[in-house]
CSV table of C-alpha atoms and ligand atoms in Angstrom, one decimal:
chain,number,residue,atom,x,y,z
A,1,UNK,CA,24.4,94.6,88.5
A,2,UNK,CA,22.0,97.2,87.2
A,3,UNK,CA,18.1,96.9,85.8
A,4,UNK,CA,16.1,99.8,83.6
A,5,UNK,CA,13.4,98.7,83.6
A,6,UNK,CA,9.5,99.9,82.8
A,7,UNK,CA,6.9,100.2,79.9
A,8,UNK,CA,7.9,101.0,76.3
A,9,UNK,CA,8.5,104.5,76.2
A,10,UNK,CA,9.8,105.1,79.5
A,11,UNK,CA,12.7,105.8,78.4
A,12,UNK,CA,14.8,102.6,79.3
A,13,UNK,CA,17.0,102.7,76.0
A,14,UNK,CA,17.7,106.5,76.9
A,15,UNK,CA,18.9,105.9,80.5
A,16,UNK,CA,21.1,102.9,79.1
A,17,UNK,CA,22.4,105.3,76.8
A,18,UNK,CA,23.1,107.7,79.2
A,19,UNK,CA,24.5,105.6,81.5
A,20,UNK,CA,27.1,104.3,78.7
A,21,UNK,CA,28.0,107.5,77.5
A,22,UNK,CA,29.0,108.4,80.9
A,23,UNK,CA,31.7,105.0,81.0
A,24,UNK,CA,33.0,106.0,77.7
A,25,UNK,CA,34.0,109.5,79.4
A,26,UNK,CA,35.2,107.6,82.4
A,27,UNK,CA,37.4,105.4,79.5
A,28,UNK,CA,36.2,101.8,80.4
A,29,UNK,CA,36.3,98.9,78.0
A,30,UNK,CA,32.2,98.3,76.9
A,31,UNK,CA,30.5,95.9,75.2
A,32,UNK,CA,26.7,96.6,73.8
A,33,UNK,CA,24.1,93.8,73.2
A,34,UNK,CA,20.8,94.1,71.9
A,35,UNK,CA,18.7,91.0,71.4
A,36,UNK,CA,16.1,91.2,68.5
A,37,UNK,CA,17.6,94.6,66.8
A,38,UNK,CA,15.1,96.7,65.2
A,39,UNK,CA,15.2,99.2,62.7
A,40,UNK,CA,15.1,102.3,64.9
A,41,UNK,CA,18.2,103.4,64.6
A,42,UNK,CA,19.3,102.2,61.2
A,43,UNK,CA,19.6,98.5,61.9
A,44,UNK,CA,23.0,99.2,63.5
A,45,UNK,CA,22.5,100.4,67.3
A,46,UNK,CA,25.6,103.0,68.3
A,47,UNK,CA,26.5,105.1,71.2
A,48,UNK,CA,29.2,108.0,70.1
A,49,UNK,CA,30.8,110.3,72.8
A,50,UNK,CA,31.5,114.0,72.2
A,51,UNK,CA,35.2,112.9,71.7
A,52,UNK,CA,34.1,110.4,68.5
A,53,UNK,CA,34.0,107.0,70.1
A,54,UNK,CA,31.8,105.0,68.8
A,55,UNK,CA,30.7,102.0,70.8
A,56,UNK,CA,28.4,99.5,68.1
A,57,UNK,CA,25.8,97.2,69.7
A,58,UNK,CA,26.2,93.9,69.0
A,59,UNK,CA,22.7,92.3,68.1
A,60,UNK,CA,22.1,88.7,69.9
A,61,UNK,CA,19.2,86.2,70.2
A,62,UNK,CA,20.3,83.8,73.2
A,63,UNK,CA,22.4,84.7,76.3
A,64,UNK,CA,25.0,81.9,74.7
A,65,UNK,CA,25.7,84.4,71.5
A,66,UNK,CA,26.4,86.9,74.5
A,67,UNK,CA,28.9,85.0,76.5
A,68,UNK,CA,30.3,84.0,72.7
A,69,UNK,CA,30.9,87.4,72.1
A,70,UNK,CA,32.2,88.7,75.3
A,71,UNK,CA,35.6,90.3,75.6
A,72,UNK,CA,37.9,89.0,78.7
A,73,UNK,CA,38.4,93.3,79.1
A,74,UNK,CA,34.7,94.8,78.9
A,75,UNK,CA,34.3,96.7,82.1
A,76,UNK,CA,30.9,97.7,81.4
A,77,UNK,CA,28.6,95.4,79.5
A,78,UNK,CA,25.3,96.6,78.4
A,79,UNK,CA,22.4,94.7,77.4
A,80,UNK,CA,19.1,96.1,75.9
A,81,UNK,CA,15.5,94.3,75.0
A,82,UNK,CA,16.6,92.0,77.9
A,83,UNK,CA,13.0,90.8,78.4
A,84,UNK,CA,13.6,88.9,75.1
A,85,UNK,CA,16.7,87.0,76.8
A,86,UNK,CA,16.5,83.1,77.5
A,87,UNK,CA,16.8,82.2,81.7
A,88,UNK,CA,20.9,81.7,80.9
A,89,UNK,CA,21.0,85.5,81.2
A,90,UNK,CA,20.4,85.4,84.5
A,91,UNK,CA,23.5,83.0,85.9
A,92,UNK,CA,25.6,84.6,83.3
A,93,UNK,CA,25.3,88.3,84.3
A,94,UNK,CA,25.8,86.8,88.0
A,95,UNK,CA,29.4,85.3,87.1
A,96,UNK,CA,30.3,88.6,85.3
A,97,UNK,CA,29.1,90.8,88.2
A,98,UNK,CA,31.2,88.4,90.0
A,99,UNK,CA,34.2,89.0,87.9
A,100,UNK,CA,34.4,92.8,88.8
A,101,UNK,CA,31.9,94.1,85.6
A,102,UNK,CA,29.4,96.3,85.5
A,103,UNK,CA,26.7,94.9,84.2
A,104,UNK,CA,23.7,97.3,83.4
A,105,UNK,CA,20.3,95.6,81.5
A,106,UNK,CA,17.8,97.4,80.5
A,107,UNK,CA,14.0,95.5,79.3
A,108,UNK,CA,9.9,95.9,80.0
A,109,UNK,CA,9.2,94.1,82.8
A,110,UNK,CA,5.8,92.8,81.8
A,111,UNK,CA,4.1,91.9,78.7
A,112,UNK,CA,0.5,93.3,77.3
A,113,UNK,CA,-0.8,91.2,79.6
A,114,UNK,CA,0.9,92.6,82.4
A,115,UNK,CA,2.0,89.6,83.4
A,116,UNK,CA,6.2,89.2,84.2
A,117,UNK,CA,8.2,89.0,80.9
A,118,UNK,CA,10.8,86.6,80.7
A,119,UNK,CA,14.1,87.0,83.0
A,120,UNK,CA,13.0,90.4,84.2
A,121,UNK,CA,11.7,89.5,87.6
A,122,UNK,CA,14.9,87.1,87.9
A,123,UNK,CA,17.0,89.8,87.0
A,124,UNK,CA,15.2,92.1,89.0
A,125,UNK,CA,15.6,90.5,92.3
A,126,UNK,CA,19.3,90.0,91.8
A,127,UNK,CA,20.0,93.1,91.1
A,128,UNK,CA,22.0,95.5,92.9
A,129,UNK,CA,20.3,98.6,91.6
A,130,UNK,CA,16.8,98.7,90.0
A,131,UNK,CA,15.0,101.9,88.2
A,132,UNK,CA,11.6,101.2,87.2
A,133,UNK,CA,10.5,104.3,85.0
A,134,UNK,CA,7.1,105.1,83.8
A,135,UNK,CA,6.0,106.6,80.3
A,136,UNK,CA,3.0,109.2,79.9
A,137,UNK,CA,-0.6,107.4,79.7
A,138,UNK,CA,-1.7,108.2,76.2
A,139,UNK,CA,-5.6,108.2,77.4
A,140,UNK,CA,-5.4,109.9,80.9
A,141,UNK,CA,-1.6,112.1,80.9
A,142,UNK,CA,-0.8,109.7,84.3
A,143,UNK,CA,2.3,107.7,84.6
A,144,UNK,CA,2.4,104.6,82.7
A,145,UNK,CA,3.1,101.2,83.8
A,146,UNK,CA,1.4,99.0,81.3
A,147,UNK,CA,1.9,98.0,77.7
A,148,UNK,CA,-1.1,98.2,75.5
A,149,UNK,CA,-1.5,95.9,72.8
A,150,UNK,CA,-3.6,97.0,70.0
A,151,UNK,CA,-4.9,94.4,67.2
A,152,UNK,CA,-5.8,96.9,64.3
A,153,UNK,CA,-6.5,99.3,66.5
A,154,UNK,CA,-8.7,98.0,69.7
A,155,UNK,CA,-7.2,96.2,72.7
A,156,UNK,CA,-5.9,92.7,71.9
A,157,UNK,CA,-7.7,90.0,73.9
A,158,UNK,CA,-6.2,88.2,76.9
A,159,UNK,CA,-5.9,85.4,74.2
A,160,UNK,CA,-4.7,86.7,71.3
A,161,UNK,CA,-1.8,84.8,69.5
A,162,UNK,CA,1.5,86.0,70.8
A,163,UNK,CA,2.3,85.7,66.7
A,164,UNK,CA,0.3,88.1,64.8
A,165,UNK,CA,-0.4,87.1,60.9
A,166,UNK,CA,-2.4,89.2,59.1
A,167,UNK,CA,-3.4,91.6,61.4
A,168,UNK,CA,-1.8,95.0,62.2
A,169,UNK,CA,-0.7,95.4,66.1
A,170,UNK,CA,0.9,98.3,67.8
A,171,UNK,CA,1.9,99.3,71.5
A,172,UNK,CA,0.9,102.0,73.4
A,173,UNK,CA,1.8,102.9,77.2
A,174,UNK,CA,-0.9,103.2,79.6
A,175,UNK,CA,-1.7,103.2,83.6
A,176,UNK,CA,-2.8,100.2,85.0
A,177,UNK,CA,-6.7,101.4,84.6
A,178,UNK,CA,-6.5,102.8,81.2
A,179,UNK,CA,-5.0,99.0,80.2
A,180,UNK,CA,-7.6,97.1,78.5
A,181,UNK,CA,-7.3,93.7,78.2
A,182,UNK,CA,-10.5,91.8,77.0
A,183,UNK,CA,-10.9,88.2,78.6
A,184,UNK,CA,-13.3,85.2,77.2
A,185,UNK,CA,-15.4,84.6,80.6
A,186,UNK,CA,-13.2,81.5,81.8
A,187,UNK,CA,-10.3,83.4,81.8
A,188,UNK,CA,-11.6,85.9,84.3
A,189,UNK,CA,-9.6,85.4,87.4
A,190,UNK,CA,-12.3,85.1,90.6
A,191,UNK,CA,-12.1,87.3,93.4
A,192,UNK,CA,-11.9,85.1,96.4
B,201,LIG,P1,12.1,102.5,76.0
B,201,LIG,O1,13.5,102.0,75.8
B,201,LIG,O2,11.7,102.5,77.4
B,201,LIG,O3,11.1,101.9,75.1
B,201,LIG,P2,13.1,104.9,74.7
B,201,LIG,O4,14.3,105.4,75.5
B,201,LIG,O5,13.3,104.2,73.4
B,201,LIG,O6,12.1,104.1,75.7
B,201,LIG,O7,12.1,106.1,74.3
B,201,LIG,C1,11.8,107.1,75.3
B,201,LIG,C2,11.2,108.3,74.5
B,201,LIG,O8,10.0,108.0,73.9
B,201,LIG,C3,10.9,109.5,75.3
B,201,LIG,O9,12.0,110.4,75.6
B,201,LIG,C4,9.8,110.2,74.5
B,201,LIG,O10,10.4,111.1,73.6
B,201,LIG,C5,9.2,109.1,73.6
B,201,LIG,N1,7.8,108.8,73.9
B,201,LIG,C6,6.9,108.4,73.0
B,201,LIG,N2,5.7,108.1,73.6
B,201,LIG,C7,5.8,108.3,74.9
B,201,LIG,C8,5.0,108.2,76.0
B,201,LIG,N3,3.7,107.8,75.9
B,201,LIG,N4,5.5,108.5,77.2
B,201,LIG,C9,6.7,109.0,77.4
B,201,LIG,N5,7.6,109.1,76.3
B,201,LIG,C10,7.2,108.8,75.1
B,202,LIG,ZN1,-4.3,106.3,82.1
């Protein structure tokens, strides 16, 4: 059992990428799952090796439309966006890496808050292997850590709705103190 993890832009979905290529030259059985599938790459999410196999992600929303979809033969099963996942992901990659798969999932491991996102800390401690990589700072060039959330343009609030309507948000990745994150004064967490 192997976790990617780290900011957006750390390169997470490359390393995955990487490391799926590589079982498709050592000819193992894969299966791809990417919960909430985004438009980056075309809607559909595909890994091709230099020998024109084509392995297709399979979009998901719940670690039940993952188990639903699984193939008794996938050697390698790849999940990205895991952060997204509900807490069945976590027994479920445990009875696959029991089974003899590899199971590699890649996700950020904290939200704009900073705070631990979803299964990732779960996941993380299980884990046989974990990478955390870092992006570039966009204000000070350092390694990155942190995702900033920006509400049409300026540093969304400790508070803001997790739902935006209306408003225009974006992501940027920062170090820990180039991450803003503006709280209302009861919110501020004391320094005992
Ligand atoms: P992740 O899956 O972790 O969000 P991706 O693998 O999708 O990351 O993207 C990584 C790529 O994003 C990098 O190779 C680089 O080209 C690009 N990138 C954009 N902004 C940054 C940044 N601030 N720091 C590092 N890489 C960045
Ligand atoms: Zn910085």
């Amino acid at each position: 059992m192997e976790v990617v993890t780290g900011v957006m832009f750390s390169g997470k979905s490359e390393e995955l990428i990487r490391r799926v290529r590589r079982s498709i030259i050592a000819k193992k059985s894969i299966q791809i799952f990417k919960s909430h599938l985004d438009d980056r790459y075309g809607g559909v999410f595909s890994i091709s090796s230099h020998d024109g196999r084509v392995v297709e992600a399979i979009p998901v929303d719940s670690s039940l439309q993952i188990s639903q979809n699984l193939r008794d033969d996938a050697d390698v099963i790849a999940v990205d966006e895991a952060q997204f996942l509900d807490a069945g992901i976590i027994p479920l990659v445990g009875t696959l890496a029991a089974r003899g798969a590899r199971v590699i999932l890649a996700g950020t491991d904290m939200d704009f808050r900073g705070e631990p996102f979803g299964p990732m800390p779960q996941l993380m401690a299980v884990a046989d292997l974990v990478d955390k990589l870092h992006a570039i700072c966009v204000v000070c060039g350092g390694p990155a850590s942190r995702n900033q959330r920006l509400i049409d343009g300026r540093p969304a609030r400790y508070d803001s709705p997790t739902i935006m309507i209306g408003g225009r948000e974006s992501y940027e990745a920062r170090c820990r103190h180039c991450h803003e994150l503006p709280r209302r004064d009861e919110d501020q967490v004391p320094l005992l």
